[in-house]
Coordinates of C-alpha atoms in Angstrom, one line a residue:
Chain A
M1 CA 0.1 -0.2 -0.3
T2 CA 1.2 3.4 -0.7
L3 CA 0.5 6.4 -0.2
A4 CA 1.3 9.9 -1.2
L5 CA 2.9 12.2 1.2
P6 CA 1.0 14.9 2.6
R7 CA 2.3 18.0 0.2
T8 CA 1.2 20.5 2.6
A9 CA 3.2 20.9 5.6
P10 CA 1.5 20.4 9.1
D11 CA 2.5 24.1 10.0
Q12 CA 0.8 25.4 6.8
S13 CA -2.1 23.4 6.5
P14 CA -5.9 24.9 6.4
L15 CA -6.8 22.2 8.7
A16 CA -4.1 20.0 10.7
I17 CA -5.3 17.4 13.3
R18 CA -3.2 15.5 15.3
G19 CA -4.4 12.7 18.2
L20 CA -7.5 13.6 18.5
T21 CA -9.9 11.4 20.5
V22 CA -13.5 12.3 21.1
S23 CA -15.9 10.3 23.4
Y24 CA -19.2 10.3 23.6
G25 CA -19.8 8.4 27.3
E26 CA -17.4 5.7 27.3
Q27 CA -17.0 4.3 23.8
P28 CA -14.6 6.3 21.7
V29 CA -15.9 7.9 18.7
V30 CA -13.0 8.5 16.7
F31 CA -9.7 7.5 18.3
S32 CA -6.2 9.3 17.9
I33 CA -6.8 10.9 14.6
D34 CA -4.1 12.7 12.1
M35 CA -4.9 14.2 9.4
T36 CA -3.3 17.6 7.2
V37 CA -5.8 18.6 5.2
Q38 CA -4.3 20.1 1.5
D39 CA -4.2 23.7 0.4
G40 CA -6.2 24.2 -2.5
A41 CA -8.4 21.0 -2.6
M42 CA -11.1 19.4 -2.3
T43 CA -11.0 16.7 0.4
A44 CA -13.3 13.8 0.8
I45 CA -13.8 12.6 4.1
I46 CA -15.3 8.6 3.7
G47 CA -16.4 5.8 5.9
P48 CA -19.2 3.7 7.0
N49 CA -22.4 4.7 9.1
G50 CA -20.8 4.9 12.5
A51 CA -17.6 6.0 12.1
G52 CA -17.2 9.4 13.2
K53 CA -16.9 11.3 10.0
S54 CA -19.4 14.1 11.2
T55 CA -17.8 14.2 14.6
L56 CA -14.3 14.7 13.4
L57 CA -15.3 17.8 11.8
K58 CA -17.4 18.7 14.7
A59 CA -14.4 18.4 16.8
A60 CA -12.1 20.5 14.7
L61 CA -14.5 23.4 14.9
N62 CA -14.7 22.6 18.9
I63 CA -18.5 22.0 18.4
V64 CA -17.6 18.6 20.1
K65 CA -15.2 18.8 23.4
P66 CA -12.3 16.0 22.1
L67 CA -10.7 14.1 24.8
S68 CA -7.7 14.8 23.4
G69 CA -5.8 16.0 20.6
R70 CA -4.4 19.0 19.0
I71 CA -6.1 21.2 16.3
T72 CA -4.2 24.0 13.7
V73 CA -6.0 26.6 11.1
Y74 CA -3.5 28.2 8.7
G75 CA -0.9 26.6 11.6
Q76 CA -2.1 28.5 14.0
P77 CA -4.6 27.7 17.1
L78 CA -8.1 27.1 16.0
A79 CA -9.8 30.3 18.5
Q80 CA -7.3 32.9 16.1
Q81 CA -8.1 31.3 12.4
A82 CA -12.0 30.8 13.3
H83 CA -13.4 33.0 11.4
R84 CA -11.3 32.4 8.4
I85 CA -13.5 28.8 8.2
A86 CA -17.2 28.1 7.5
Y87 CA -18.7 25.7 7.9
V88 CA -22.2 23.8 6.7
P89 CA -23.9 21.4 8.8
Q90 CA -25.9 18.4 7.8
R91 CA -29.5 19.6 6.3
A92 CA -31.0 17.8 9.2
S93 CA -29.4 19.3 12.2
V94 CA -31.9 22.2 12.7
D95 CA -35.8 22.9 12.8
W96 CA -37.0 23.9 9.2
D97 CA -40.1 24.9 10.6
F98 CA -37.9 28.2 12.3
P99 CA -39.6 31.5 11.4
T100 CA -37.3 32.8 9.6
E101 CA -37.1 33.6 5.9
V102 CA -33.6 32.5 3.1
L103 CA -32.3 35.6 3.0
D104 CA -32.4 35.8 7.0
V105 CA -30.6 32.6 7.3
V106 CA -27.8 33.8 4.8
L107 CA -27.4 36.9 7.0
M108 CA -26.6 34.9 9.7
G109 CA -23.1 33.8 7.7
L110 CA -22.0 37.7 8.2
Y111 CA -22.9 37.2 12.0
R112 CA -18.9 38.2 12.2
D113 CA -19.3 41.6 10.7
L114 CA -22.7 42.9 12.2
G115 CA -21.8 42.0 15.7
L116 CA -24.4 42.6 18.5
L117 CA -26.3 45.5 17.8
G118 CA -24.5 46.4 13.6
R119 CA -27.3 47.8 11.2
V120 CA -28.4 45.8 8.7
R121 CA -27.2 48.0 5.7
A122 CA -27.6 47.9 2.2
H123 CA -24.2 46.5 1.2
H124 CA -25.0 43.7 3.2
I125 CA -28.1 42.7 2.0
R126 CA -26.3 42.8 -2.0
Q127 CA -23.8 40.6 -0.2
A128 CA -26.2 38.1 0.8
R129 CA -28.3 38.1 -2.3
D130 CA -24.8 37.6 -4.7
C131 CA -24.4 34.0 -2.1
L132 CA -28.1 33.1 -3.0
A133 CA -27.6 34.0 -6.7
R134 CA -24.1 31.6 -6.8
V135 CA -25.8 28.9 -5.7
G136 CA -29.2 29.5 -7.9
M137 CA -31.3 30.6 -5.0
E138 CA -31.6 34.7 -5.9
D139 CA -35.4 34.2 -6.6
F140 CA -36.2 32.7 -3.4
A141 CA -34.9 35.5 -0.9
D142 CA -37.4 36.2 0.7
R143 CA -39.5 32.4 1.3
Q144 CA -40.0 31.0 4.6
I145 CA -37.3 28.1 4.8
G146 CA -40.0 25.9 6.0
Q147 CA -41.3 25.5 2.3
L148 CA -38.2 25.2 0.9
S149 CA -37.3 21.4 -0.3
G150 CA -34.8 19.5 0.8
G151 CA -32.1 20.6 -2.1
Q152 CA -32.7 24.2 -1.6
Q153 CA -32.7 23.8 1.8
Q154 CA -29.1 22.4 1.5
R155 CA -28.2 25.6 -0.9
V156 CA -29.3 28.3 1.3
F157 CA -27.0 26.3 3.8
L158 CA -23.9 26.4 1.2
A159 CA -25.2 30.6 0.7
R160 CA -24.5 31.4 4.4
A161 CA -21.1 29.7 4.1
L162 CA -20.5 31.5 1.1
A163 CA -21.3 34.8 2.9
Q164 CA -18.4 33.6 5.1
K165 CA -16.0 34.9 3.1
A166 CA -13.8 31.8 4.4
D167 CA -10.8 30.3 3.0
L168 CA -11.5 27.0 4.5
Y169 CA -15.0 25.3 3.8
L170 CA -16.0 22.3 5.8
L171 CA -19.3 20.5 4.9
D172 CA -20.9 18.0 6.5
E173 CA -22.7 15.4 4.0
P174 CA -23.6 18.5 2.1
F175 CA -25.5 16.1 -1.0
A176 CA -27.5 13.8 1.1
G177 CA -30.7 13.6 0.3
V178 CA -30.9 16.3 -2.6
D179 CA -31.7 16.1 -6.0
A180 CA -29.6 16.0 -8.8
A181 CA -30.2 19.7 -10.0
T182 CA -28.4 20.4 -6.3
E183 CA -26.6 18.1 -6.6
S184 CA -24.2 19.7 -9.5
A185 CA -24.6 23.1 -8.6
I186 CA -23.3 22.3 -5.4
I187 CA -20.2 20.8 -6.5
D188 CA -20.0 23.4 -9.5
V189 CA -20.1 26.1 -6.3
L190 CA -17.6 23.7 -4.5
K191 CA -15.1 23.9 -7.5
S192 CA -15.3 27.8 -8.3
L193 CA -14.2 28.1 -4.7
R194 CA -10.9 25.9 -5.8
A195 CA -10.0 27.6 -8.4
E196 CA -10.2 30.1 -5.9
G197 CA -7.8 29.0 -4.1
K198 CA -10.0 28.2 -1.3
T199 CA -9.8 25.0 0.4
V200 CA -12.9 22.5 0.9
V201 CA -13.1 19.0 3.0
A202 CA -16.3 17.5 3.0
V203 CA -17.9 14.3 4.5
H204 CA -19.3 11.7 1.8
H205 CA -20.9 9.0 1.6
D206 CA -21.5 8.8 -2.2
L207 CA -18.3 5.8 -2.8
S208 CA -18.9 6.4 -6.7
T209 CA -18.8 9.8 -7.1
V210 CA -15.8 10.4 -4.9
R211 CA -13.4 10.4 -8.3
A212 CA -15.8 12.9 -9.9
Y213 CA -16.0 15.2 -6.8
F214 CA -12.5 15.3 -4.8
D215 CA -8.7 15.5 -5.3
N216 CA -7.9 13.7 -2.1
V217 CA -9.4 11.2 -0.2
F218 CA -9.2 10.5 4.6
L219 CA -10.2 7.1 5.1
I220 CA -11.7 6.8 8.7
N221 CA -13.5 4.1 10.5
R222 CA -13.2 5.4 14.2
R223 CA -9.4 5.6 13.5
K224 CA -7.3 7.1 10.3
M225 CA -7.5 4.0 7.3
G226 CA -6.0 6.3 5.3
E227 CA -5.3 9.6 3.5
G228 CA -3.6 10.6 0.7
P229 CA -5.0 12.0 -3.2
I230 CA -7.0 9.6 -5.0
A231 CA -4.7 7.9 -6.8
A232 CA -3.1 6.8 -4.2
A233 CA -4.9 6.5 -0.8
F234 CA -8.9 5.7 -2.6
T235 CA -8.0 2.1 -3.6
P236 CA -9.9 -1.3 -3.5
E237 CA -7.4 -2.3 -0.6
T238 CA -7.9 0.7 1.4
V239 CA -11.5 1.7 0.9
Q240 CA -12.2 -2.1 1.6
A241 CA -10.4 -2.1 4.8
T242 CA -12.0 1.3 5.8
Y243 CA -15.3 -0.2 5.3
G244 CA -14.3 -3.7 7.0
G245 CA -15.7 -6.0 4.2
R246 CA -18.7 -4.9 4.1
L247 CA -18.6 -3.7 0.7
A248 CA -18.6 -6.7 -2.5
D249 CA -14.5 -6.8 -4.4
G250 CA -16.6 -6.1 -7.7
Q251 CA -18.6 -2.8 -6.7
I252 CA -15.8 -1.6 -4.6
S253 CA -12.9 -1.9 -7.8
Q254 CA -15.4 -1.1 -9.7
L255 CA -16.0 2.7 -7.4
T256 CA -12.5 3.1 -7.6
M257 CA -10.8 2.2 -10.9
G258 CA -13.2 4.6 -12.0
A259 CA -13.3 5.9 -16.3
Chain B
M1 CA -63.1 55.8 33.0
G2 CA -63.2 57.6 36.3
D3 CA -61.1 58.0 39.6
E4 CA -62.4 54.5 40.3
F5 CA -61.2 53.3 38.0
V6 CA -57.7 54.7 38.8
I7 CA -57.8 53.2 42.2
L8 CA -59.3 50.1 42.0
S9 CA -57.9 48.5 38.9
L10 CA -55.3 51.1 37.1
A11 CA -52.8 49.2 39.3
P12 CA -53.9 44.9 38.9
L13 CA -54.5 46.3 34.7
L14 CA -50.6 47.4 34.9
I15 CA -49.1 45.3 36.7
G16 CA -51.2 42.1 35.3
I17 CA -49.7 43.4 31.5
C18 CA -46.7 44.0 32.5
A19 CA -46.2 40.0 34.2
A20 CA -48.0 39.2 31.4
V21 CA -45.6 40.5 29.0
A22 CA -42.2 39.9 30.7
C23 CA -43.1 36.4 30.7
A24 CA -44.5 35.8 26.9
L25 CA -40.9 37.6 25.5
P26 CA -38.4 35.2 27.0
G27 CA -41.4 32.7 26.3
N28 CA -41.0 32.8 22.6
F29 CA -37.4 31.1 22.5
L30 CA -38.2 28.8 25.0
L31 CA -41.3 27.3 22.8
L32 CA -38.5 27.9 19.5
R33 CA -35.8 25.8 22.0
R34 CA -38.7 23.4 23.2
Q35 CA -38.3 24.4 26.6
A36 CA -41.3 25.9 27.0
L37 CA -42.0 24.1 30.8
I38 CA -39.6 25.5 31.8
G39 CA -42.2 27.8 33.5
D40 CA -44.1 25.1 34.6
A41 CA -40.8 23.6 36.6
I42 CA -39.5 27.7 38.1
S43 CA -43.3 27.6 39.6
H44 CA -42.5 24.2 41.6
V45 CA -38.8 25.0 42.0
V46 CA -39.7 28.0 43.9
L47 CA -41.0 26.4 47.1
P48 CA -37.9 25.8 48.4
G49 CA -36.4 28.7 48.3
I50 CA -39.5 30.7 49.7
V51 CA -39.4 28.0 52.9
V52 CA -35.8 29.0 53.2
A53 CA -36.3 31.8 53.1
F54 CA -38.5 32.3 55.4
L55 CA -36.8 30.1 57.8
V56 CA -33.3 32.2 57.6
T57 CA -36.1 35.6 58.2
G58 CA -38.2 34.3 60.2
R59 CA -41.1 36.6 58.7
I60 CA -43.1 36.9 56.1
A61 CA -42.0 39.8 53.5
A62 CA -42.1 40.1 49.6
W63 CA -38.3 40.8 49.3
P64 CA -36.6 38.1 51.0
M65 CA -38.9 35.6 49.7
M66 CA -38.3 36.6 46.2
L67 CA -34.5 36.3 47.1
G68 CA -35.0 32.8 48.2
A69 CA -38.0 31.8 44.9
A70 CA -34.6 33.4 42.2
C71 CA -31.5 31.3 44.3
A72 CA -34.2 28.3 43.8
A73 CA -34.8 29.0 40.4
L74 CA -30.9 29.6 39.6
V75 CA -29.7 26.6 41.5
A76 CA -33.5 24.6 39.2
V77 CA -31.4 26.4 36.3
L78 CA -27.5 25.5 36.9
L79 CA -28.7 21.7 37.8
I80 CA -31.3 21.1 35.1
E81 CA -28.3 22.3 32.2
T82 CA -26.0 20.5 33.8
I83 CA -28.1 16.9 33.8
R84 CA -28.6 18.1 30.3
R85 CA -25.4 17.9 29.2
L86 CA -23.7 15.9 31.3
G87 CA -26.6 13.0 30.9
R88 CA -26.9 13.9 27.3
V89 CA -31.2 13.1 28.4
D90 CA -33.6 15.7 27.0
A91 CA -34.6 19.6 28.3
G92 CA -37.8 18.5 29.2
T93 CA -36.3 14.8 30.9
A94 CA -34.3 16.8 33.4
M95 CA -36.3 19.4 34.1
G96 CA -39.4 16.8 35.1
V97 CA -35.9 15.1 37.4
I98 CA -35.5 18.6 38.8
F99 CA -39.0 20.1 39.1
T100 CA -40.5 17.0 40.9
S101 CA -37.5 16.5 43.5
M102 CA -37.1 20.3 44.2
F103 CA -41.0 20.7 45.1
A104 CA -40.9 18.1 47.1
A105 CA -37.9 19.1 49.1
G106 CA -40.2 22.7 49.7
V107 CA -42.4 20.2 51.5
L108 CA -40.5 18.1 53.2
L109 CA -39.1 20.9 55.1
L110 CA -41.9 22.7 55.2
E111 CA -43.0 19.7 56.9
Q112 CA -40.1 19.0 59.1
S113 CA -39.3 22.6 60.1
D114 CA -41.4 24.7 62.4
T115 CA -43.4 26.5 60.4
S116 CA -46.1 25.7 61.6
S117 CA -47.7 29.1 62.5
V118 CA -46.9 29.7 58.5
H119 CA -50.3 30.0 56.7
L120 CA -48.3 29.1 52.8
D121 CA -52.1 29.8 51.2
V122 CA -52.5 27.4 48.3
E123 CA -54.7 29.3 46.2
H124 CA -52.3 32.9 46.9
A125 CA -49.8 30.4 45.4
L126 CA -51.6 29.9 42.7
Y127 CA -53.9 32.4 41.8
G128 CA -51.7 35.6 43.5
N129 CA -53.4 38.6 44.9
L130 CA -54.3 41.1 41.9
E131 CA -57.2 42.8 42.5
S132 CA -56.1 43.4 46.2
L133 CA -53.1 45.7 44.3
I134 CA -55.3 48.5 44.4
W135 CA -54.1 52.2 44.5
L136 CA -55.6 53.9 47.8
D137 CA -53.2 57.0 47.7
A138 CA -55.2 58.3 44.4
T139 CA -58.3 60.3 43.5
G140 CA -58.7 60.0 40.2
W141 CA -56.6 61.0 37.1
S142 CA -54.7 63.5 38.6
S143 CA -52.6 61.4 40.8
L144 CA -50.4 60.2 38.2
L145 CA -48.7 63.4 38.7
D146 CA -48.8 64.1 42.1
P147 CA -45.4 62.9 43.8
R148 CA -47.3 62.4 47.0
A149 CA -50.0 59.5 45.6
L150 CA -47.2 57.7 43.3
A151 CA -45.2 57.0 46.1
G152 CA -48.3 54.6 47.4
L153 CA -48.5 53.0 44.1
P154 CA -48.1 49.4 45.0
P155 CA -44.9 48.1 45.0
E156 CA -45.6 45.4 42.6
L157 CA -46.1 47.9 39.8
P158 CA -42.3 49.4 39.8
R159 CA -40.8 46.1 40.6
M160 CA -43.2 44.2 37.6
A161 CA -42.2 47.1 35.0
L162 CA -38.4 47.1 36.4
T163 CA -38.5 43.3 35.1
L164 CA -40.6 43.9 31.8
L165 CA -38.0 46.5 30.8
A166 CA -34.9 44.3 31.8
V167 CA -36.6 41.4 29.9
S168 CA -37.1 43.7 26.9
V169 CA -33.6 45.2 27.3
A170 CA -32.1 42.2 27.4
I171 CA -33.7 40.7 24.5
R172 CA -33.3 43.0 22.6
I173 CA -28.9 43.1 22.9
F174 CA -28.9 39.5 22.7
W175 CA -31.1 39.3 20.2
R176 CA -29.1 38.2 17.0
P177 CA -26.7 35.6 19.1
L178 CA -29.9 33.9 20.8
K179 CA -31.7 33.6 17.1
L180 CA -28.5 31.8 15.4
A181 CA -28.2 30.1 18.7
T182 CA -31.5 28.7 18.8
F183 CA -32.0 28.2 15.1
D184 CA -28.5 26.4 14.6
E185 CA -26.2 25.7 17.8
G186 CA -23.8 24.0 16.0
F187 CA -23.4 26.9 13.7
A188 CA -23.9 29.7 15.9
R189 CA -20.8 27.8 17.7
T190 CA -18.6 28.2 14.7
L191 CA -19.0 31.5 14.9
G192 CA -17.9 32.1 18.7
I193 CA -20.8 32.8 20.3
P194 CA -21.2 31.4 23.5
V195 CA -24.0 29.0 23.2
Q196 CA -24.2 27.7 26.4
V197 CA -23.7 31.0 28.7
L198 CA -26.6 32.3 25.8
S199 CA -28.7 29.2 26.5
L200 CA -28.5 29.8 30.1
G201 CA -29.1 33.3 30.0
L202 CA -32.0 33.2 28.8
V203 CA -33.5 30.4 31.5
V204 CA -32.0 33.0 33.6
T205 CA -34.1 36.0 32.5
A206 CA -37.0 34.0 32.3
A207 CA -36.6 32.8 35.7
I208 CA -36.4 36.0 36.7
A209 CA -39.5 36.9 34.5
A210 CA -41.0 33.9 36.2
V211 CA -40.7 34.7 39.6
A212 CA -41.2 38.5 39.7
A213 CA -45.0 37.5 38.3
F214 CA -45.0 34.6 40.8
D215 CA -45.0 37.0 43.6
A216 CA -47.5 40.1 42.1
V217 CA -49.8 37.7 39.9
G218 CA -49.5 33.8 41.3
S219 CA -47.8 31.4 39.3
I220 CA -50.8 29.8 37.2
I221 CA -50.3 33.4 34.9
V222 CA -46.9 32.4 34.8
I223 CA -47.5 29.1 33.9
A224 CA -49.9 30.2 31.1
M225 CA -48.1 33.8 29.5
F226 CA -44.7 30.6 29.1
I227 CA -47.1 29.4 26.3
C228 CA -49.9 30.0 25.7
P229 CA -49.3 34.1 23.7
P230 CA -45.7 32.2 21.9
A231 CA -47.3 29.5 20.6
A232 CA -50.4 31.5 19.4
A233 CA -47.7 34.4 17.8
R234 CA -46.0 31.4 16.3
M235 CA -49.1 30.0 14.5
M236 CA -49.9 33.8 13.0
T237 CA -46.6 34.2 11.3
N238 CA -43.4 33.1 10.0
R239 CA -41.4 35.5 10.8
L240 CA -39.6 36.2 14.4
S241 CA -39.8 39.2 14.7
A242 CA -43.3 40.1 14.0
Q243 CA -43.9 36.6 16.2
I244 CA -43.0 38.5 19.4
C245 CA -44.5 41.7 18.1
W246 CA -47.7 39.5 18.0
S247 CA -46.9 37.4 21.4
V248 CA -46.8 41.0 23.2
A249 CA -50.0 41.7 21.7
F250 CA -51.7 38.0 22.6
A251 CA -50.3 39.0 26.5
T252 CA -51.5 42.1 26.6
L253 CA -54.7 41.1 25.2
S254 CA -55.3 38.5 27.0
A255 CA -54.1 40.2 30.7
I256 CA -56.9 43.9 29.5
L257 CA -59.7 41.2 28.7
G258 CA -59.2 39.0 31.0
Y259 CA -59.3 41.7 34.1
V260 CA -62.6 42.6 32.8
L261 CA -64.4 39.9 32.4
A262 CA -63.5 38.8 36.1
G263 CA -64.6 41.7 37.4
Y264 CA -67.6 42.6 35.3
G265 CA -68.3 39.0 33.2
P266 CA -70.2 37.5 35.8
L267 CA -72.4 40.8 36.8
W268 CA -73.3 40.7 33.5
L269 CA -74.5 36.9 33.9
G270 CA -76.2 37.7 36.8
G271 CA -73.8 36.2 39.3
T272 CA -72.9 38.5 41.8
D273 CA -69.1 38.2 42.8
A274 CA -66.3 38.6 40.6
V275 CA -64.0 35.9 39.7
S276 CA -60.1 35.3 40.4
A277 CA -58.5 38.0 37.7
A278 CA -55.7 35.9 37.9
G279 CA -57.8 32.6 36.6
M280 CA -59.6 34.7 33.9
I281 CA -56.3 36.3 32.7
A282 CA -55.1 32.6 32.0
T283 CA -58.0 31.3 30.5
V284 CA -58.6 33.9 28.1
S285 CA -54.8 33.9 27.1
G286 CA -55.5 29.4 26.1
L287 CA -59.0 31.0 24.4
I288 CA -56.9 32.9 21.8
L289 CA -54.1 30.2 21.3
A290 CA -57.1 28.1 20.8
G291 CA -59.1 30.4 18.3
V292 CA -55.7 30.8 16.8
A293 CA -55.2 26.8 16.5
V294 CA -58.3 26.6 14.2
I295 CA -57.9 30.1 12.0
G296 CA -53.9 30.8 12.5
P297 CA -52.4 31.5 8.8
H298 CA -49.5 29.8 9.6
R299 CA -50.6 26.6 11.5
T300 CA -48.4 23.3 10.2
A301 CA -49.9 20.1 9.9

């Protein structure tokens, strides 16, 4: 098994994780994870259900407190660099019956600019509308969020992240339960972010699209099972090991060999 | 409306409105966070606080009792949050455990200590004494400009007005993070919003409103106002700021209509006595909620 060495040094990496262990109760959910995200690339975090993919992301953002581990963002502690990160939570993690409108949700991405009592000015609104336009949702600005389809909700979340004008984008299952049009709209936006030199990390569950969408993979099943460029790290062997033999051999080689 | 109104009804009406609105405001957020039962919890947990305050001071007075009630509410809030975070259980579960335990502790304390001389009145606790808060020093509308008459206002009025002011200011200042953290807690954390402190602050604000209202108008209003006006308001609109305005309107309407109906309703029906204003205010708020549940424009299935 040949894994390419990380090209970005850890002290330059948009997100470098060392020795991260998180536990809910007795059982560790992720154990002793090291991860070095490549600058300016798109990385997929893949692994079976319950492998700790979302937990890894949440711990990296300090949403859940890890038992141990060190996290640096662009070479500095997370607290100093948090403004450079945009986060797209799982769509199902919020109550979409909340009484608010689409534009309002996107404006939440400007919280760091607005602060506690800052007035929402015309340029804030313009910025939020631009972000909505980028995900193809400009006509839905005044829509109540409860009226959106799953794909539209996901796009609104992405627009909110865009409004944060971050350098590192962390997305938790952005393609879960969305229609094909939304999936291609989202991947277009993510690729345009990469073209701007931004870094994208997404928890991903569809093995068949890993090769088409991403540059790097990070394989996890509670422990790190592999990391590196697709060609080197996304092989039948690593995927089989990650999924613990739960996938059929033919299925795996078909998925990982690609076109 | 004449002088009699100013003397007999002005103060209770204003106190009722202030209490209703002060509870309805934080109720909006508690409802959206699925913590609406906290009002119920607070009205139970204040009992041990009141008993302890009596045991310490040895007399029945408003301030020590309110202080005791507030302390008990704070202890309960801290315990609820602790159980919720450490035990990773639903907020409702944590509340259920705490408020029954603390209520039981209050009863135990009452039974085991020498408080037999004190008459802890159940009816007072439930319905308050809104009708008795009359303004004896007033002679008419002109008394509103008379400093000497104003000094004779029932102390519950400035206390409740101050509470309402404090609650409104707190919600205005923390509006943006409060809304954000209520909608999407995880995202709020990544923005550096101290989610836990904010959540605790909201519950403490609710507890302050509840304890102040509890003293003036009894626990029935507290429990009803935390839930009924916000729940009815939620069905009137799909915007949070509009929901807050609707809840204030519903709370005010309940207080005025409830007070008037309690005083005059039985007379109109041929009866001779008035009924409890607090009970009627709670009833009206319930009827408003029922009405909106039938015709509200933004009901969800």
